[in-house]
CSV table of C-alpha atoms and ligand atoms in Angstrom, one decimal:
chain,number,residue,atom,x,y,z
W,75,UNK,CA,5.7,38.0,-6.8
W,76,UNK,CA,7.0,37.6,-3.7
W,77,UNK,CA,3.5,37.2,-1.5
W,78,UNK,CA,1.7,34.8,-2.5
W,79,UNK,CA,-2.0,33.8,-1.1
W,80,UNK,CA,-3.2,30.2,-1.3
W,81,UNK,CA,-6.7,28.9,-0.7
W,82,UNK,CA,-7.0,25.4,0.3
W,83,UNK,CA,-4.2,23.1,2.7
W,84,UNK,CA,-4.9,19.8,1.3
W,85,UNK,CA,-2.0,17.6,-0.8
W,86,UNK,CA,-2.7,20.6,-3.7
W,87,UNK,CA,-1.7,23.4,-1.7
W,88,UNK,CA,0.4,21.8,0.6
W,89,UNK,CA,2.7,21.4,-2.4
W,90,UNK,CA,2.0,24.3,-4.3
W,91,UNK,CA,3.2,26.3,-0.8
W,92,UNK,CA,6.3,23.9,-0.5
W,93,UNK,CA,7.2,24.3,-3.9
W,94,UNK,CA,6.9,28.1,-4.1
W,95,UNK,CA,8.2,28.8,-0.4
W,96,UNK,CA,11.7,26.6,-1.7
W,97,UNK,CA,11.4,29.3,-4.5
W,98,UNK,CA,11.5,32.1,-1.9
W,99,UNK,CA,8.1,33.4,-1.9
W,100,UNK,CA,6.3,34.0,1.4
W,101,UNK,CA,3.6,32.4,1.5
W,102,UNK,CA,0.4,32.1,3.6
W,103,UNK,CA,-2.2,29.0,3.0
W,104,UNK,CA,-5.6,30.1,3.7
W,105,UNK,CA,-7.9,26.7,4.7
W,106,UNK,CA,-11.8,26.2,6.0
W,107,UNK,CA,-10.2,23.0,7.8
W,108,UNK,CA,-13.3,20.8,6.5
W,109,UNK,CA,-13.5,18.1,4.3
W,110,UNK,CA,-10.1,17.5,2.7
W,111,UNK,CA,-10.1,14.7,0.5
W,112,UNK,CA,-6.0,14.7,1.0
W,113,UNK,CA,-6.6,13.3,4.8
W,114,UNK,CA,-7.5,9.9,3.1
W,115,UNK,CA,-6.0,7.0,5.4
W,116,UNK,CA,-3.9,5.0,2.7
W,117,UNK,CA,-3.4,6.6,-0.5
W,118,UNK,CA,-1.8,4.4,-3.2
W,119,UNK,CA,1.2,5.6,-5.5
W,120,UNK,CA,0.0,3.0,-8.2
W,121,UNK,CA,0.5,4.5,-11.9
W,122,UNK,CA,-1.3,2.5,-13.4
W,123,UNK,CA,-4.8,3.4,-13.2
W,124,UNK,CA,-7.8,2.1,-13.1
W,125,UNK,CA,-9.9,-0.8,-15.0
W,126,UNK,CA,-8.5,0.7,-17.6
W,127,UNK,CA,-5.3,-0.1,-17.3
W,128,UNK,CA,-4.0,4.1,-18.3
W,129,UNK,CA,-1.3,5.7,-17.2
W,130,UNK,CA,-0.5,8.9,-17.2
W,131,UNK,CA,1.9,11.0,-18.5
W,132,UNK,CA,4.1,12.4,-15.3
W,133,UNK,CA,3.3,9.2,-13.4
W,134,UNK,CA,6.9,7.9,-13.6
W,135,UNK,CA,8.3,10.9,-12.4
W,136,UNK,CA,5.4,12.2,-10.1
W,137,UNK,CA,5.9,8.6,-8.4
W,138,UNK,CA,9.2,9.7,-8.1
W,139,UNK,CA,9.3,13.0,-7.1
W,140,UNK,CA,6.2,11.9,-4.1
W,141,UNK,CA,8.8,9.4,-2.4
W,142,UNK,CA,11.7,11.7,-2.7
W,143,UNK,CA,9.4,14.4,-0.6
W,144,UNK,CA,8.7,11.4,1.5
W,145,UNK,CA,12.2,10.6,2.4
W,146,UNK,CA,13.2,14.2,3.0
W,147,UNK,CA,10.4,15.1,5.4
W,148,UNK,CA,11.1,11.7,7.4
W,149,UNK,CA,14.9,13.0,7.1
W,150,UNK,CA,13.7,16.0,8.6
W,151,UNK,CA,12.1,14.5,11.5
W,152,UNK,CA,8.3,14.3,10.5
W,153,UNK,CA,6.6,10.9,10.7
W,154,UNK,CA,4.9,9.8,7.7
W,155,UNK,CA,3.5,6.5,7.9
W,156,UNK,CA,4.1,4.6,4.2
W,157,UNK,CA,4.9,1.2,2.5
W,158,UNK,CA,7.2,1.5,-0.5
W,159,UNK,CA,6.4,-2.2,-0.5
W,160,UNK,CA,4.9,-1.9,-4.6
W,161,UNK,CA,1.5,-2.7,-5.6
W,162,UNK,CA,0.3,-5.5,-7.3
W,163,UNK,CA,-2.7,-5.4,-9.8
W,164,UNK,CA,-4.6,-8.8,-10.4
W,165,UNK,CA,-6.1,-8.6,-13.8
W,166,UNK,CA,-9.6,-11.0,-14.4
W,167,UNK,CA,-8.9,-12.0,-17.9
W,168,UNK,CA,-6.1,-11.8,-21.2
W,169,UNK,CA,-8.0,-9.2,-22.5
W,170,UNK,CA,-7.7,-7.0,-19.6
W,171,UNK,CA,-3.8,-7.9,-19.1
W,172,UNK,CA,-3.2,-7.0,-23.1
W,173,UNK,CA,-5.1,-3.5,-22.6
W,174,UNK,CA,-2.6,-2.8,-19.3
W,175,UNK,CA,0.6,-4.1,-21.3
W,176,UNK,CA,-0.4,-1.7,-24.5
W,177,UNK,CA,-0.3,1.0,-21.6
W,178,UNK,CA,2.5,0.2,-19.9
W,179,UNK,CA,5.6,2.8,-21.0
W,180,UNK,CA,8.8,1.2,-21.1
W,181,UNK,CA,10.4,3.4,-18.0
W,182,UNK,CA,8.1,1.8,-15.9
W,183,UNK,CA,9.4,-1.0,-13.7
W,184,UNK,CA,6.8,-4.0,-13.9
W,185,UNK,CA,7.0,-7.9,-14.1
W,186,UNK,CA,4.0,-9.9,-15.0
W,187,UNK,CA,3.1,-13.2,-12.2
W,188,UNK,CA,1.0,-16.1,-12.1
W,189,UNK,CA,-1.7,-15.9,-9.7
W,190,UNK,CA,0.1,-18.7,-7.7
W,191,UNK,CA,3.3,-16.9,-7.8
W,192,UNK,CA,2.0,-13.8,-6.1
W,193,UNK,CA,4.1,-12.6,-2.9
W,194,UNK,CA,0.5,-12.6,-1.0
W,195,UNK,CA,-2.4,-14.8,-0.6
W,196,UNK,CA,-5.0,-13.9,-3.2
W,197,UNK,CA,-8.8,-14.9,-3.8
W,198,UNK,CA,-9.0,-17.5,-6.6
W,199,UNK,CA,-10.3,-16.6,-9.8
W,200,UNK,CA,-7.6,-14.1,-11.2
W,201,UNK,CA,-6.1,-14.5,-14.7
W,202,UNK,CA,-2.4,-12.9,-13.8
W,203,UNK,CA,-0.9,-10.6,-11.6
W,204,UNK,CA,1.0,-7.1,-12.4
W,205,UNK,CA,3.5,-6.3,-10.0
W,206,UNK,CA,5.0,-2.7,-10.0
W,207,UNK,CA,7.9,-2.8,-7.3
W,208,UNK,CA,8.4,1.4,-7.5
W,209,UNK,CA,3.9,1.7,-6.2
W,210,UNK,CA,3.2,1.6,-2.4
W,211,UNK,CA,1.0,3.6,0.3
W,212,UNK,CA,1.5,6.1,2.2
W,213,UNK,CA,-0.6,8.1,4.9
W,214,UNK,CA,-2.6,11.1,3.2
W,215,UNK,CA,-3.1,13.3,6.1
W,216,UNK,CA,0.9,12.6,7.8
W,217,UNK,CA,2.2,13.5,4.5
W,218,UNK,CA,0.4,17.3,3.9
W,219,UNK,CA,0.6,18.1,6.9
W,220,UNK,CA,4.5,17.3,7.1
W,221,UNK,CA,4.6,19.3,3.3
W,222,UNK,CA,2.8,22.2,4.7
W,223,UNK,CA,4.9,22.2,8.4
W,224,UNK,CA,7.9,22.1,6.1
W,225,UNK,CA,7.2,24.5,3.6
W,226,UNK,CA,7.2,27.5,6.6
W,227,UNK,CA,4.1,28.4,5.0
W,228,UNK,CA,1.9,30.7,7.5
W,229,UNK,CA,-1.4,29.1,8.0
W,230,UNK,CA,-4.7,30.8,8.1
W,231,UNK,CA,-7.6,29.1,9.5
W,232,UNK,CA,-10.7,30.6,7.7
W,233,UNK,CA,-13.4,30.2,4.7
W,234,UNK,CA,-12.3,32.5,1.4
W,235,UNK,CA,-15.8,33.9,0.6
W,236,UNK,CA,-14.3,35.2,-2.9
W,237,UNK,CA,-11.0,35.9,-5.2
W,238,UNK,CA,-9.3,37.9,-7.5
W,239,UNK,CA,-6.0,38.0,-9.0
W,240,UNK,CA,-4.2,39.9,-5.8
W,241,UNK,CA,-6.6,39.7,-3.0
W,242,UNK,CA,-9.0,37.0,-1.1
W,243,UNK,CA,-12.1,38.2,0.9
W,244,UNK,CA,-12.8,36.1,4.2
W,245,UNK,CA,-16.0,34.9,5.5
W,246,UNK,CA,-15.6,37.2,8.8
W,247,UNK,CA,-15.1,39.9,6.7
W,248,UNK,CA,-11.4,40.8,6.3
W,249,UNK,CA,-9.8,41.2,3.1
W,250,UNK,CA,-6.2,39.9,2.3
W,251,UNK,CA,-4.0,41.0,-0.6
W,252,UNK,CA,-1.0,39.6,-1.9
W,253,UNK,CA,1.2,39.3,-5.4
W,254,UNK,CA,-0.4,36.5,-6.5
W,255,UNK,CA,-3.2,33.9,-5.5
W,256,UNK,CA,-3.5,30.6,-6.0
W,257,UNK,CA,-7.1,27.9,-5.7
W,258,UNK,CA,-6.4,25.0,-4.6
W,259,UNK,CA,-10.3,24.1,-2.8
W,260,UNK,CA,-10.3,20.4,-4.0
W,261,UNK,CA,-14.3,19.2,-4.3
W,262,UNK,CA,-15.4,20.8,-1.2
W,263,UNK,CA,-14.5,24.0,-2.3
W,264,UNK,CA,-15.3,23.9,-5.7
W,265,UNK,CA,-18.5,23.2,-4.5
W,266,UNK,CA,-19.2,26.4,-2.0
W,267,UNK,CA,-17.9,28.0,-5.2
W,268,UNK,CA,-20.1,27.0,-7.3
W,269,UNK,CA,-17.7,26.1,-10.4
W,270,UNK,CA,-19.2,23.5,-12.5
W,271,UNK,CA,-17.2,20.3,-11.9
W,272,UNK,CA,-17.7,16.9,-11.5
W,273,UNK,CA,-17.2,15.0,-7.8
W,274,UNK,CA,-16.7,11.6,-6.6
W,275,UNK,CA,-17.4,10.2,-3.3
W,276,UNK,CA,-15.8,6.9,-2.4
W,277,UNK,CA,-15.0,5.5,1.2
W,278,UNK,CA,-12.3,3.6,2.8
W,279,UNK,CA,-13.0,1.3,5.5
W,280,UNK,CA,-10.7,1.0,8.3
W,281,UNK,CA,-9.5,-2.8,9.1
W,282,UNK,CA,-8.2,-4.1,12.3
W,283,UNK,CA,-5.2,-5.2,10.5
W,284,UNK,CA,-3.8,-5.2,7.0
W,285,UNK,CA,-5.0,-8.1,5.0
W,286,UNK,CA,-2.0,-8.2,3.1
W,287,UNK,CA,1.6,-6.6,3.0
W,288,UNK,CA,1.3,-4.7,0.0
W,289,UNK,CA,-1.5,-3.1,-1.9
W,290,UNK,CA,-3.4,-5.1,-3.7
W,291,UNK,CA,-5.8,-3.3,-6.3
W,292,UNK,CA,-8.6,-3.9,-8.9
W,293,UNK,CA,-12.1,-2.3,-8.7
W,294,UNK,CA,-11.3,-1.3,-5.0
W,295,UNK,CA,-8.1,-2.3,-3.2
W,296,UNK,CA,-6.7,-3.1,0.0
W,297,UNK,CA,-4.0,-1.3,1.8
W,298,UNK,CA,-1.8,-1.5,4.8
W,299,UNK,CA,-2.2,1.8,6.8
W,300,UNK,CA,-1.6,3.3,10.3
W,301,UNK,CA,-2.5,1.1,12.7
W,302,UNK,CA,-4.2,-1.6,10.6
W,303,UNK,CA,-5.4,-1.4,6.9
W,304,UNK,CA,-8.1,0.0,4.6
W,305,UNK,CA,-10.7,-1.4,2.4
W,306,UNK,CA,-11.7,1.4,-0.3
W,307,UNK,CA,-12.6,2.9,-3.7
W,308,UNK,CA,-14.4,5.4,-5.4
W,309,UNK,CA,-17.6,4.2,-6.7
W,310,UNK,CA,-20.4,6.6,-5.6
W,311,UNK,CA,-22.4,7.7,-8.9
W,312,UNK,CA,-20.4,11.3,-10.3
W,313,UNK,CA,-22.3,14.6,-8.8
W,314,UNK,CA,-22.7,18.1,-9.7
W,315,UNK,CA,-22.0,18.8,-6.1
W,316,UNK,CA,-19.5,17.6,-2.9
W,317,UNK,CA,-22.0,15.4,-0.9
W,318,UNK,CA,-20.5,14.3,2.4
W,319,UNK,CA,-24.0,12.4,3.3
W,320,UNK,CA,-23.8,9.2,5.0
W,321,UNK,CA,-22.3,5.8,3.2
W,322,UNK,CA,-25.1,4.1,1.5
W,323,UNK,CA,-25.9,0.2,2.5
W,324,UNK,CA,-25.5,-1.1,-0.5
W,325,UNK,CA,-22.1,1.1,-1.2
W,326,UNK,CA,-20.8,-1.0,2.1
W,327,UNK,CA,-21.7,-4.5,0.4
W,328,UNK,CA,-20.7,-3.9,-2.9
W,329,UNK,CA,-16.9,-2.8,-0.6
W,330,UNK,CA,-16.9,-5.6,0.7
W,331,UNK,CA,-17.6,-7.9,-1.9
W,332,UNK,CA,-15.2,-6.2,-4.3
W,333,UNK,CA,-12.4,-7.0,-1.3
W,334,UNK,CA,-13.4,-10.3,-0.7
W,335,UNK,CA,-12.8,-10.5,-4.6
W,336,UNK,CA,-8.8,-9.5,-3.9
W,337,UNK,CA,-8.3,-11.4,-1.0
W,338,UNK,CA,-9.4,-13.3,2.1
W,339,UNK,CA,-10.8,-11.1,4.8
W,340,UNK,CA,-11.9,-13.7,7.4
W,341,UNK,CA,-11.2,-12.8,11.0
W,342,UNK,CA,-10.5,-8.9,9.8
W,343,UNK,CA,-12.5,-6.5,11.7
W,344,UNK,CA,-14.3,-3.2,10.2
W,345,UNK,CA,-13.1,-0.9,12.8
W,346,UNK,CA,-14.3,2.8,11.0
W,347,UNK,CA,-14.8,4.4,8.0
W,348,UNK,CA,-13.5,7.6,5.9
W,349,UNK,CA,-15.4,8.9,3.2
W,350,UNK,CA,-14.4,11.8,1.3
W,351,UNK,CA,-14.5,13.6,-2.4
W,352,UNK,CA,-12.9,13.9,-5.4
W,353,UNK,CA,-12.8,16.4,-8.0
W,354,UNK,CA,-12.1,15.4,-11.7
W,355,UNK,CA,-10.7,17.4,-14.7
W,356,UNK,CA,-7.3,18.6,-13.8
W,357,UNK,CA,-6.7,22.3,-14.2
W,358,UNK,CA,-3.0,23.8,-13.8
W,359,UNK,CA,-2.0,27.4,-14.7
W,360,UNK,CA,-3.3,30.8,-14.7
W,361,UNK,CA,-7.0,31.8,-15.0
W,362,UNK,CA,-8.6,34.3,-17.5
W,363,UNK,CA,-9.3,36.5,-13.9
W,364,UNK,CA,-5.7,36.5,-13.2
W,365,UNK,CA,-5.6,33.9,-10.1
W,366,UNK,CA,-3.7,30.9,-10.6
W,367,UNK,CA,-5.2,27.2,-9.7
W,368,UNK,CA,-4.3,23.7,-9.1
W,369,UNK,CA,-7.3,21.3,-8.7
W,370,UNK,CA,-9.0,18.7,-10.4
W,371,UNK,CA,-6.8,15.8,-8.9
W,372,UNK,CA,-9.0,13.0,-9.2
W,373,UNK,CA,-7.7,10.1,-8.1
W,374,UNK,CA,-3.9,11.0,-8.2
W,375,UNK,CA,-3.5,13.6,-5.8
W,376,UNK,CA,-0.7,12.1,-4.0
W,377,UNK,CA,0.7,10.7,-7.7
W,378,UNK,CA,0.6,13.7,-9.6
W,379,UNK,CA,-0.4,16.4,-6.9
W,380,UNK,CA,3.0,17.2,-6.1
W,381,UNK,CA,4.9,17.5,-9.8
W,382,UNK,CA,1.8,19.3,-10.7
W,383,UNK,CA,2.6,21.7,-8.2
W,384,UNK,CA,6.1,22.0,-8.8
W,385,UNK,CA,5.2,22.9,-12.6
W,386,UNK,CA,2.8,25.4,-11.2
W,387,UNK,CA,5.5,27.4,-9.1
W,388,UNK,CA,7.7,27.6,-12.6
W,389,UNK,CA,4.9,28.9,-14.6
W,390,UNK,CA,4.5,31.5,-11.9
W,391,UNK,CA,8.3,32.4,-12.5
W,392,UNK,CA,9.5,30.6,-9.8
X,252,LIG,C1,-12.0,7.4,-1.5
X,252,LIG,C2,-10.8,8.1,-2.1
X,252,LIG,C3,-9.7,7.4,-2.3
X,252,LIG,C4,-8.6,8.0,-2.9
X,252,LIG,N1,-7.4,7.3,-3.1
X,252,LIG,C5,-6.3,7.9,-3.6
X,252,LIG,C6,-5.2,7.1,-3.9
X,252,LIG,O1,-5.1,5.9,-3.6
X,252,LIG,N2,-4.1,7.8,-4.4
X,252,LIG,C7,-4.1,9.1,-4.7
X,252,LIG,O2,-3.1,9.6,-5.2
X,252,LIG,N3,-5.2,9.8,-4.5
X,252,LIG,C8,-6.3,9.2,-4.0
X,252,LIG,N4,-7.5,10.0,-3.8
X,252,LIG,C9,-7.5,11.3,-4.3
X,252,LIG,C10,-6.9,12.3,-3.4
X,252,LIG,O3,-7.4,12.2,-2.1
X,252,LIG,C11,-7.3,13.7,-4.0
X,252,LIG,O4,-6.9,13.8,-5.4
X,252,LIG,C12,-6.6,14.8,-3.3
X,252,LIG,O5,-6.6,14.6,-1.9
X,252,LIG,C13,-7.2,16.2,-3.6
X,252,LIG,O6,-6.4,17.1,-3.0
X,252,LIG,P1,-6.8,18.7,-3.0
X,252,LIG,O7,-5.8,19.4,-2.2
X,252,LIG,O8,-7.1,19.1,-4.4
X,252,LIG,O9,-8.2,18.8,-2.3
X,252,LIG,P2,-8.6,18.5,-0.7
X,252,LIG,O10,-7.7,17.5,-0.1
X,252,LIG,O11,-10.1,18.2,-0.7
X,252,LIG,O12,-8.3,19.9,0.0
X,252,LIG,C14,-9.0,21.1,-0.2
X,252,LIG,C15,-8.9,21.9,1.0
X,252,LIG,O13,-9.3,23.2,0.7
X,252,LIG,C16,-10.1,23.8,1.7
X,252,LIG,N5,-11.0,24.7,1.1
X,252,LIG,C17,-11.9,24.5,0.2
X,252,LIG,N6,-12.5,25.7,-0.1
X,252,LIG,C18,-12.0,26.6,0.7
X,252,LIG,C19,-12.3,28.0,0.8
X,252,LIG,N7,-13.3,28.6,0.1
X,252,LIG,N8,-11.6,28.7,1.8
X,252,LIG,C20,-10.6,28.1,2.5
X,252,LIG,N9,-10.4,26.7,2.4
X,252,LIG,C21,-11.1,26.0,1.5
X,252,LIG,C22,-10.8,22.5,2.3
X,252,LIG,O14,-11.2,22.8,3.6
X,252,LIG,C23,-9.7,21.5,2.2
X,252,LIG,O15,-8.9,21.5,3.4
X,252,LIG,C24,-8.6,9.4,-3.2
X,252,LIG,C25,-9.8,10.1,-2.9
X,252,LIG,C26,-10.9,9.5,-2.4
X,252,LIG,C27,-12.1,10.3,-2.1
């Protein structure tokens, strides 16, 4: 294979067209230009997930291998706005911090700090702090569009209307063929194409300044970003469908309750908003049709997105 179609330009196939084009294959990205979840303002690289405290194996080295792309596009001249400042997760209660330490694998760099001890302010109320020096933030949309720029990959602008293993019909009517093809749609397109999936919406909100140094994160967190800082989560009720419909009231107050939870956001000011989609259940490899697919990111398309790629490319022999 040494054409290689892929649908999609967001963090998903971004990589899988840096990864492959480093291989050798030309590649062209195919992309509607709407709705990617990948141009979210701050995107934590935080391995340890959740309330839940999981992390997921790959995180170490998907961490890893997401600063090391970062460093090489910067070395290459791209600006790509990020904090490898860590992240720190507050826990509420011993039960919680026992569930995160039972998760925590042993090749991941961590220390455990009072509340008081913490490198930045934090609200009262919090039981102890997990640092994790290797986490930070980086700028979703800088970063793809640096990977993609990189990769060489030719870029398409245009809606795939349908697929097969070795060719992708446009909206306007033209037909593309190739050696191989690869979906990488994220939540919007999963959603034109009708596969059954599960999507969540979540929203950051864009803050005048960054309430804090590094990334402080439990229920929603708060980021440095560009220009100021972010506010955010996901927490919009699972769908059947993308829904980019406006941001619910009370979606805005239970933000803003969750960050006044983390820290104190007196004299910050709520300058915008972002709201985008996620898709759950990751899917990597080849389909029963023949076309090959990376999607299903969830919340870890920056974390995983990119070693998920790279495994792609080698199953596809390169
Ligand atoms: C509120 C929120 C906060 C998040 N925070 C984090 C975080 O802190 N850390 C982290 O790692 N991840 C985070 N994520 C998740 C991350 O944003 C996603 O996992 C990732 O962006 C998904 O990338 P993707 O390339 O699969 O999809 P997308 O970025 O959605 O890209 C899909 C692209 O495909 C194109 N497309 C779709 N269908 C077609 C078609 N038929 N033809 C042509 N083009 C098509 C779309 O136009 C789009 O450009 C967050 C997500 C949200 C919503």
């Amino acid at each position: 294979m040494t054409d290689i179609l892929v649908i999609g330009a967001g963090v998903a196939g971004a990589s899988v067209a840096y990864f492959l084009a480093s291989a050798g294959a030309e590649v062209t990205v195919i992309d509607a230009g709407l709705h990617a979840a990948s141009t979210v303002p701050a995107a934590l690289l935080n391995p340890v997930r959740g309330q839940s405290g999981a992390v997921d194996a790959g995180a170490v080295e998907g961490m890893a291998l997401t600063w090391a792309l970062v460093q090489a596009l910067i070395t290459a001249g791209y600006d790509v706005p990020h904090g490898k400042t860590g992240v720190l997760r507050p826990v509420p209660d011993p039960r919680t911090r026992a569930r995160f330490e039972q998760r925590l694998p042993a090749d991941l760099a961590h220390s455990w700090l009072a509340p008081e001890d913490s490198p930045v302010f934090l609200s009262p109320g919090w039981n102890a702090v997990l640092h994790l020096p290797e986490g930070g933030w980086l700028d979703g949309a800088a970063f793809t569009r640096a990977l993609l720029a990189t990769s060489g990959a030719r870029v398409v602008r245009g809606r795939a209307q349908s697929w097969e293993a070795t060719s992708v019909a446009l909206e306007d009517g033209t037909q593309r063929e190739a050696g191989a093809v690869v979906w990488c749609g994220g939540s919007v397109g999963a959603s034109w194409a009708d596969h059954a999936a599960t999507h969540r919406a979540g929203t950051m909100l864009l803050l005048s300044q960054p309430v804090s140094t590094l990334p402080i994160s439990f229920g929603a967190y708060l980021s440095p970003a560009q220009g100021g800082g972010v506010l955010g989560a996901t927490f919009e009720q699972p769908s059947p469908v993308w829904n980019a419909g406006p941001l619910p009231l009370g979606s805005l107050a239970w933000l803003l309750n969750k960050g006044e939870a983390l820290a104190d956001l007196s004299g910050v000011r709520v300058t915008g908003r972002w709201s985008g989609s996620r898709l759950s259940g990751l899917r990597v490899g080849q389909t029963p049709q023949g076309w090959w697919q990376l999607t299903g990111l969830g919340s870890k398309g920056f974390l995983l997105g990119p070693l998920r790629a790279r495994e792609l490319a080698e199953q596809m022999g390169r």
